[in-house]
JSON list of C-alpha atoms in Angstrom, two decimals:
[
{"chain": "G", "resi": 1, "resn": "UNK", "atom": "CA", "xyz": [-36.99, -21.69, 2.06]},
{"chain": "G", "resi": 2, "resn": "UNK", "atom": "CA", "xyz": [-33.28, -21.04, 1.06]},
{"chain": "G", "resi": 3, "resn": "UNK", "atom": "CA", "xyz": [-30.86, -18.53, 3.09]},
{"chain": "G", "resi": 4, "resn": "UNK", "atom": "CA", "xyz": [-28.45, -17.48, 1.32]},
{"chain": "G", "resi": 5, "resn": "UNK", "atom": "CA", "xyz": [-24.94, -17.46, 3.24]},
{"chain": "G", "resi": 6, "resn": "UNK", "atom": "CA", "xyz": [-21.12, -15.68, 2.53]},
{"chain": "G", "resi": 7, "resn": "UNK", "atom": "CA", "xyz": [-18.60, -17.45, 1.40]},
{"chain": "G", "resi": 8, "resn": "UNK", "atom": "CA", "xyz": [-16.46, -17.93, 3.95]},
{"chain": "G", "resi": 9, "resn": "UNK", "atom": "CA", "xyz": [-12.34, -19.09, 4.09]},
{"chain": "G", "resi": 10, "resn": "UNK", "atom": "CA", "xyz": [-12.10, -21.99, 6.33]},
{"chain": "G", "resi": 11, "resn": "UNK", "atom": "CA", "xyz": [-10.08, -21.65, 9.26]},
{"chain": "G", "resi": 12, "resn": "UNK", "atom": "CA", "xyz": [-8.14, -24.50, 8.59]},
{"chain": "G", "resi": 13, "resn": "UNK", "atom": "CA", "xyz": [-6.34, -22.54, 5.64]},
{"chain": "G", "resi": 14, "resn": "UNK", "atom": "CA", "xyz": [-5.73, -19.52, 7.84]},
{"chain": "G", "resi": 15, "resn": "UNK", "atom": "CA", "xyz": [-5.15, -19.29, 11.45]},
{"chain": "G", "resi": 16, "resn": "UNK", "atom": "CA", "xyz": [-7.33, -15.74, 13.31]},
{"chain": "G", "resi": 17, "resn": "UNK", "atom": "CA", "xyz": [-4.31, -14.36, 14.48]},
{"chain": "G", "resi": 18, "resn": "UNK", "atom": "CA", "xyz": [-2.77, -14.72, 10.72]},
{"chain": "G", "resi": 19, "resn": "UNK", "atom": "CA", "xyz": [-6.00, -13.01, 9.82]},
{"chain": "G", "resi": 20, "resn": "UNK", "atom": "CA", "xyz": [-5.93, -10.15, 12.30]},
{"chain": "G", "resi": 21, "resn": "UNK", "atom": "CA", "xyz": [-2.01, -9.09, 11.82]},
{"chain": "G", "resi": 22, "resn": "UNK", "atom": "CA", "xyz": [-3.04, -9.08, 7.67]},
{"chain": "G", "resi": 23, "resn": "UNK", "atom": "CA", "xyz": [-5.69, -6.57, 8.58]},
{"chain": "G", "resi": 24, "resn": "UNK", "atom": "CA", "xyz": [-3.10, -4.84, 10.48]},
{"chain": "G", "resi": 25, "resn": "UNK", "atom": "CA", "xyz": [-1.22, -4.58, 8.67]},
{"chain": "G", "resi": 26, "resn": "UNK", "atom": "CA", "xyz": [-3.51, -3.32, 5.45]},
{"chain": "G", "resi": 27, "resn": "UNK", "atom": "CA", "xyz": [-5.19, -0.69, 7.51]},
{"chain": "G", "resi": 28, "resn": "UNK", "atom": "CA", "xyz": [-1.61, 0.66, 8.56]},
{"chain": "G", "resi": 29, "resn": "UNK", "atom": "CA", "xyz": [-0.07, 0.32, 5.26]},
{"chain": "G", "resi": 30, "resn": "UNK", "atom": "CA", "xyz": [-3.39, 1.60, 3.85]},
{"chain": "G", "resi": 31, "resn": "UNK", "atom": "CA", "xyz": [-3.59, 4.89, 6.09]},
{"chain": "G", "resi": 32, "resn": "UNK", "atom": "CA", "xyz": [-0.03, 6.17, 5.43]},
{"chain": "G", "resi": 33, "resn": "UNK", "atom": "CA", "xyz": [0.09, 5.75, 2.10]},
{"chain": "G", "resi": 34, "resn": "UNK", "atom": "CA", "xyz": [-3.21, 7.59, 1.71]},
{"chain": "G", "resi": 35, "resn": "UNK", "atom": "CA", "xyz": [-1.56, 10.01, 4.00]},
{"chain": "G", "resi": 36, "resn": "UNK", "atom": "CA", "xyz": [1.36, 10.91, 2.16]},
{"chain": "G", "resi": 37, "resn": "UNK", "atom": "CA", "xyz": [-0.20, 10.56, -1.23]},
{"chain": "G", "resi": 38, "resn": "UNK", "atom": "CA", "xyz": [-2.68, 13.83, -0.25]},
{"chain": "G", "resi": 39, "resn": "UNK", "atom": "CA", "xyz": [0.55, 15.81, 0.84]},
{"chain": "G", "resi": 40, "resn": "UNK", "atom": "CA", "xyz": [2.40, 14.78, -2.51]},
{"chain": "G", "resi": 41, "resn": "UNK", "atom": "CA", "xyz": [-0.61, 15.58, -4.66]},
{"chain": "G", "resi": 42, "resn": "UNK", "atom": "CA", "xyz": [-2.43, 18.51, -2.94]},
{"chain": "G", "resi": 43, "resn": "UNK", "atom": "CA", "xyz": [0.37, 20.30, -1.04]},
{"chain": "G", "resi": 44, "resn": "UNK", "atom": "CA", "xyz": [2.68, 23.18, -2.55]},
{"chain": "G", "resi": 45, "resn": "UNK", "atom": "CA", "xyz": [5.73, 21.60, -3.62]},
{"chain": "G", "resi": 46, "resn": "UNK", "atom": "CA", "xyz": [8.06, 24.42, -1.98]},
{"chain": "G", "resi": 47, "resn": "UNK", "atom": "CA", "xyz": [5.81, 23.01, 1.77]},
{"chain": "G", "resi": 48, "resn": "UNK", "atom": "CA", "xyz": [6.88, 19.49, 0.57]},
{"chain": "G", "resi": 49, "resn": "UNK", "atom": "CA", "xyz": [10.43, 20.08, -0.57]},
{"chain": "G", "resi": 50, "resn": "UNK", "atom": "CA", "xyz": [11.50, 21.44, 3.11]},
{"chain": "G", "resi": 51, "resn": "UNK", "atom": "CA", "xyz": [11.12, 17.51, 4.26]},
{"chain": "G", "resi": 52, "resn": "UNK", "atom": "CA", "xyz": [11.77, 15.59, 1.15]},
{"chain": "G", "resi": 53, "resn": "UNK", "atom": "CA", "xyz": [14.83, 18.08, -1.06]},
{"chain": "G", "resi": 54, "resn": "UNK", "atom": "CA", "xyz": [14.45, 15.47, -3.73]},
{"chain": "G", "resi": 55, "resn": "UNK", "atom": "CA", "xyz": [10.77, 16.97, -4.96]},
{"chain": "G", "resi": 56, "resn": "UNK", "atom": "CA", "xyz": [12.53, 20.14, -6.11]},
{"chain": "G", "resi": 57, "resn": "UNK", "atom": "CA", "xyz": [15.06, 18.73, -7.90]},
{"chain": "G", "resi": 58, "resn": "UNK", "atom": "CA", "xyz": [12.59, 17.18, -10.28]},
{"chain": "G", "resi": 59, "resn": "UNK", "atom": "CA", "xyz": [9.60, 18.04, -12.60]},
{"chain": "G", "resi": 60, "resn": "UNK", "atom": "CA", "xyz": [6.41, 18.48, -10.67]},
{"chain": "G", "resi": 61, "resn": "UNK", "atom": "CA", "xyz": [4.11, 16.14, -12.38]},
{"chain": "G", "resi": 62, "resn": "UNK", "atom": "CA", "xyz": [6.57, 13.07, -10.60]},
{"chain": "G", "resi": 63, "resn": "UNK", "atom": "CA", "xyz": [5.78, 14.58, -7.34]},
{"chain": "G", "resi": 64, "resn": "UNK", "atom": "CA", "xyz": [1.90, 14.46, -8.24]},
{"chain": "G", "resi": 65, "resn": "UNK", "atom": "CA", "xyz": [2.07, 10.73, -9.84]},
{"chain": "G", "resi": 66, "resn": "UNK", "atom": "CA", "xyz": [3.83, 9.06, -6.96]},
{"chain": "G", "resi": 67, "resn": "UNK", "atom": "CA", "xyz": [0.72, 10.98, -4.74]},
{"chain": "G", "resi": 68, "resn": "UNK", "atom": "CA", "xyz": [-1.47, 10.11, -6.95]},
{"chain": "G", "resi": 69, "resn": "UNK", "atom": "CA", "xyz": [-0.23, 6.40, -7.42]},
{"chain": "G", "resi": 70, "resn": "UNK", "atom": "CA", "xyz": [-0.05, 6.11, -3.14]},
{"chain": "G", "resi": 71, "resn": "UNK", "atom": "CA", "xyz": [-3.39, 7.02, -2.64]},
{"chain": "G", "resi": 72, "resn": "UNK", "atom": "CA", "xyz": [-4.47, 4.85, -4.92]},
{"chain": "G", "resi": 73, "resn": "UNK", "atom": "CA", "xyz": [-2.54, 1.91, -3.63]},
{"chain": "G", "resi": 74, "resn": "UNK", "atom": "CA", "xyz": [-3.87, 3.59, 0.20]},
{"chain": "G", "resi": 75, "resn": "UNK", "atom": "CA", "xyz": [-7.44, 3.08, -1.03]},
{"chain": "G", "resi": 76, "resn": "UNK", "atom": "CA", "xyz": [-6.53, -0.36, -2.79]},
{"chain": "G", "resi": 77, "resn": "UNK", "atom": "CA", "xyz": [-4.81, -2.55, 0.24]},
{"chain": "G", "resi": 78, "resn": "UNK", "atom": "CA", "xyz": [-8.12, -0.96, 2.43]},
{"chain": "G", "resi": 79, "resn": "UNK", "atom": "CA", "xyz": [-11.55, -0.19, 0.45]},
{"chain": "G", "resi": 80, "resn": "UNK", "atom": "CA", "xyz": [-12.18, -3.37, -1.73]},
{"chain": "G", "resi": 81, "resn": "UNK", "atom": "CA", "xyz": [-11.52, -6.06, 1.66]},
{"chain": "G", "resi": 82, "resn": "UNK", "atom": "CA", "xyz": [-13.78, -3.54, 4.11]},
{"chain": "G", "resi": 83, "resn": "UNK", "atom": "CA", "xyz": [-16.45, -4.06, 1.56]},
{"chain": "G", "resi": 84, "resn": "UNK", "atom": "CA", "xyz": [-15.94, -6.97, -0.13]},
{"chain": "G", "resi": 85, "resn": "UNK", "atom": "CA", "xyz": [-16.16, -6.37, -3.77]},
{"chain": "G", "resi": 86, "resn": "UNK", "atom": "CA", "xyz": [-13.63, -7.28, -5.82]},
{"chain": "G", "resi": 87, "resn": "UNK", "atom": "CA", "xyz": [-10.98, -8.15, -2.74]},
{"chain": "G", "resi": 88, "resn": "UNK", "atom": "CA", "xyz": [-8.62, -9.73, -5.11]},
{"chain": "G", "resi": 89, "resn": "UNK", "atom": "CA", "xyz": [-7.64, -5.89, -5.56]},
{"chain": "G", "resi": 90, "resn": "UNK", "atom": "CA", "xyz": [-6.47, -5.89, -2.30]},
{"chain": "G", "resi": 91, "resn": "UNK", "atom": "CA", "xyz": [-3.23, -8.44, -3.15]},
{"chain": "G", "resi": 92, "resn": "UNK", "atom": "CA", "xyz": [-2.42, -6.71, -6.34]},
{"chain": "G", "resi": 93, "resn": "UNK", "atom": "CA", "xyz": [-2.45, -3.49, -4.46]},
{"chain": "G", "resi": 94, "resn": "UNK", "atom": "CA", "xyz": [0.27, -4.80, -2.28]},
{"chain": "G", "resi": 95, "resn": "UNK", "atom": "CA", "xyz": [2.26, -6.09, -5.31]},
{"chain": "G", "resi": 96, "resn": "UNK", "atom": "CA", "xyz": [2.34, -3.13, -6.94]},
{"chain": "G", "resi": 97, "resn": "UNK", "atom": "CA", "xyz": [4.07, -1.65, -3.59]},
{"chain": "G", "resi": 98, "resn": "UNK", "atom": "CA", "xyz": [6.44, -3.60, -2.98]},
{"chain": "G", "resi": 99, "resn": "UNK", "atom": "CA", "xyz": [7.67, -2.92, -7.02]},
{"chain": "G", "resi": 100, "resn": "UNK", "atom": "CA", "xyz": [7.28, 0.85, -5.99]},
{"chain": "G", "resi": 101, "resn": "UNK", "atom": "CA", "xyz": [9.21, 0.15, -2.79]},
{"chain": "G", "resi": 102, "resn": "UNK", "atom": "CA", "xyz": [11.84, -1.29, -4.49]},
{"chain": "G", "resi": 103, "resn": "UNK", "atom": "CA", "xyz": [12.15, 1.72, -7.23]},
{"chain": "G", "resi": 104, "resn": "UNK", "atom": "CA", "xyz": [12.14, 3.69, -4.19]},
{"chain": "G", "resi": 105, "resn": "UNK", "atom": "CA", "xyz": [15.11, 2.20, -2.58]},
{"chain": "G", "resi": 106, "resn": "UNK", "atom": "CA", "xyz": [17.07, 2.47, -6.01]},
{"chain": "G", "resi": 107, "resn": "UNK", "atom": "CA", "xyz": [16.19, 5.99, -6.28]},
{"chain": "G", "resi": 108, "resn": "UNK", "atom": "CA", "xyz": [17.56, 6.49, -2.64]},
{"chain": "G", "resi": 109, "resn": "UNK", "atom": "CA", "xyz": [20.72, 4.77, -3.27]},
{"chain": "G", "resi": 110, "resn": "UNK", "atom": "CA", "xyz": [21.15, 6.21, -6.31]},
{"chain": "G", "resi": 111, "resn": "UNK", "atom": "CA", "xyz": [21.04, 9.85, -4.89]},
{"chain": "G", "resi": 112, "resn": "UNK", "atom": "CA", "xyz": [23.24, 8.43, -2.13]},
{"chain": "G", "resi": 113, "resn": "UNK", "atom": "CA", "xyz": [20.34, 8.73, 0.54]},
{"chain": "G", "resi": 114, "resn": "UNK", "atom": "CA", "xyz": [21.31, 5.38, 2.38]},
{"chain": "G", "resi": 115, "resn": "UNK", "atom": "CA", "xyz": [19.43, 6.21, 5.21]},
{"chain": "G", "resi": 116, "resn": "UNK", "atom": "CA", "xyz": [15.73, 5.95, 3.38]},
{"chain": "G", "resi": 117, "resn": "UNK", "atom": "CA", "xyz": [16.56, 2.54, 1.89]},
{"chain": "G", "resi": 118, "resn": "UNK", "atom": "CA", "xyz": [15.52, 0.48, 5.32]},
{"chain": "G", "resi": 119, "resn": "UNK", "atom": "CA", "xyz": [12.39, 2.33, 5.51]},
{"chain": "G", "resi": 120, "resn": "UNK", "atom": "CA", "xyz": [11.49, 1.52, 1.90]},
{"chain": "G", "resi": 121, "resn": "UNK", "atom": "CA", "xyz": [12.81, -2.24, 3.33]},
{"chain": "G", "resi": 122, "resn": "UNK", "atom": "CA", "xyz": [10.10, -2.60, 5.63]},
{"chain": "G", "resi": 123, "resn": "UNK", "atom": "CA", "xyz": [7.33, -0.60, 3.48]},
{"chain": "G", "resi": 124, "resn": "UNK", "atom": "CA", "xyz": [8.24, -3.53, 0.98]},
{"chain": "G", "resi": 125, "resn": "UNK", "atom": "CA", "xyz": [7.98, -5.97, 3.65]},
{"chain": "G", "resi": 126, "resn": "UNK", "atom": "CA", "xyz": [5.09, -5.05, 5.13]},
{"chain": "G", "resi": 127, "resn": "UNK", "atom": "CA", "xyz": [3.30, -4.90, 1.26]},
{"chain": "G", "resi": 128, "resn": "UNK", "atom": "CA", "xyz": [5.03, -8.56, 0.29]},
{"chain": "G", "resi": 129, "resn": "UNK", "atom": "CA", "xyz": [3.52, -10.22, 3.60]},
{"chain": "G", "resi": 130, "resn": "UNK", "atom": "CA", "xyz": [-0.06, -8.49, 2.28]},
{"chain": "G", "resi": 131, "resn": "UNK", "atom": "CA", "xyz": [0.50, -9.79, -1.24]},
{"chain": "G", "resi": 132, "resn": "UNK", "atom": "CA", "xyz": [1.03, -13.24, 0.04]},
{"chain": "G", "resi": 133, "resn": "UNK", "atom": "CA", "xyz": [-1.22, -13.58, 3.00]},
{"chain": "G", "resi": 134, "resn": "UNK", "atom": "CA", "xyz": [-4.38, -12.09, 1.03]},
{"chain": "G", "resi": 135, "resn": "UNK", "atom": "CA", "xyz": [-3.54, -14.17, -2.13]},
{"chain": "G", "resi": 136, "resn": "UNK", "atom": "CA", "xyz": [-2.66, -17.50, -1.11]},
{"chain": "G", "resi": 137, "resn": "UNK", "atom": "CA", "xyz": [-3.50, -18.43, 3.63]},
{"chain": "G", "resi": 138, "resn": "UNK", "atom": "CA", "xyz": [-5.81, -15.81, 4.14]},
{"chain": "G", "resi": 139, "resn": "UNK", "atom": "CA", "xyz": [-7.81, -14.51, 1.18]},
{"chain": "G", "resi": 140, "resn": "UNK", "atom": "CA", "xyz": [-11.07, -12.13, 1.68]},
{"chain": "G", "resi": 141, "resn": "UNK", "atom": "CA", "xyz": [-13.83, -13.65, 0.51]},
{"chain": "G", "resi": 142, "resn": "UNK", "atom": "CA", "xyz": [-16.49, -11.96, -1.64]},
{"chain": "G", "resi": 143, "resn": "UNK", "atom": "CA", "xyz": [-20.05, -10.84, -1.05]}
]
């Protein structure tokens, strides 16, 4: 009789504590972006304009893709490593924020809002150390 077993990343390729501070790091990431895509896709763009002035100087539909595109990248750096399918999501996810982390910081200096830019600095970070720990020392293996 045959058991059938996970694939599993060795532990020489990636150390635990590499492993733990990735999955940190994703569920943080993960949670405020999901966070603050609901409030720029379901709340009233006057509500959101008192804390960000920018989302009434533009059409609403950016407002609504930039919530709609963090929650998706909330749901992408968490859902597809907590279950295991298709975890190679979780890496692109991460790319694709630090690209939207870096639009963000041209926007802000753009505008001339110099103080946002080091947030969108460490966003970026946080997303590039993601991108590179789950694609090349510490993948998530597959069911």
């Amino acid at each position: 009789m045959t058991t059938a077993t996970l694939p599993v990343v060795s532990s020489s390729s990636s150390s635990k504590g590499l492993r733990i501070a990735l999955s940190i790091a994703q569920a943080l990431l993960g949670v405020m972006f999901f966070m603050v895509g609901l409030m720029k896709t379901f709340q009233p763009l006057e509500a959101i304009g008192a804390s960000l002035p920018w989302v009434l100087e533009y059409p609403a539909a950016l407002t609504r893709f930039i919530g709609i595109s963090e929650l998706a990248a909330g749901v992408g750096l968490v859902l597809p490593g907590l279950l295991r399918i298709k975890p190679f999501l979780v890496p692109l996810a991460a790319a694709g924020l630090v690209v939207v982390m870096i639009l963000a910081a041209g926007f802000h200096a753009l505008r001339g809002e110099f103080g946002a830019i080091p947030m969108n600095l460490v966003l970026g970070g946080l997303a590039a150390f993601i991108a590179w720990g789950r694609h090349k020392k510490a993948p998530i293996a597959s069911r």
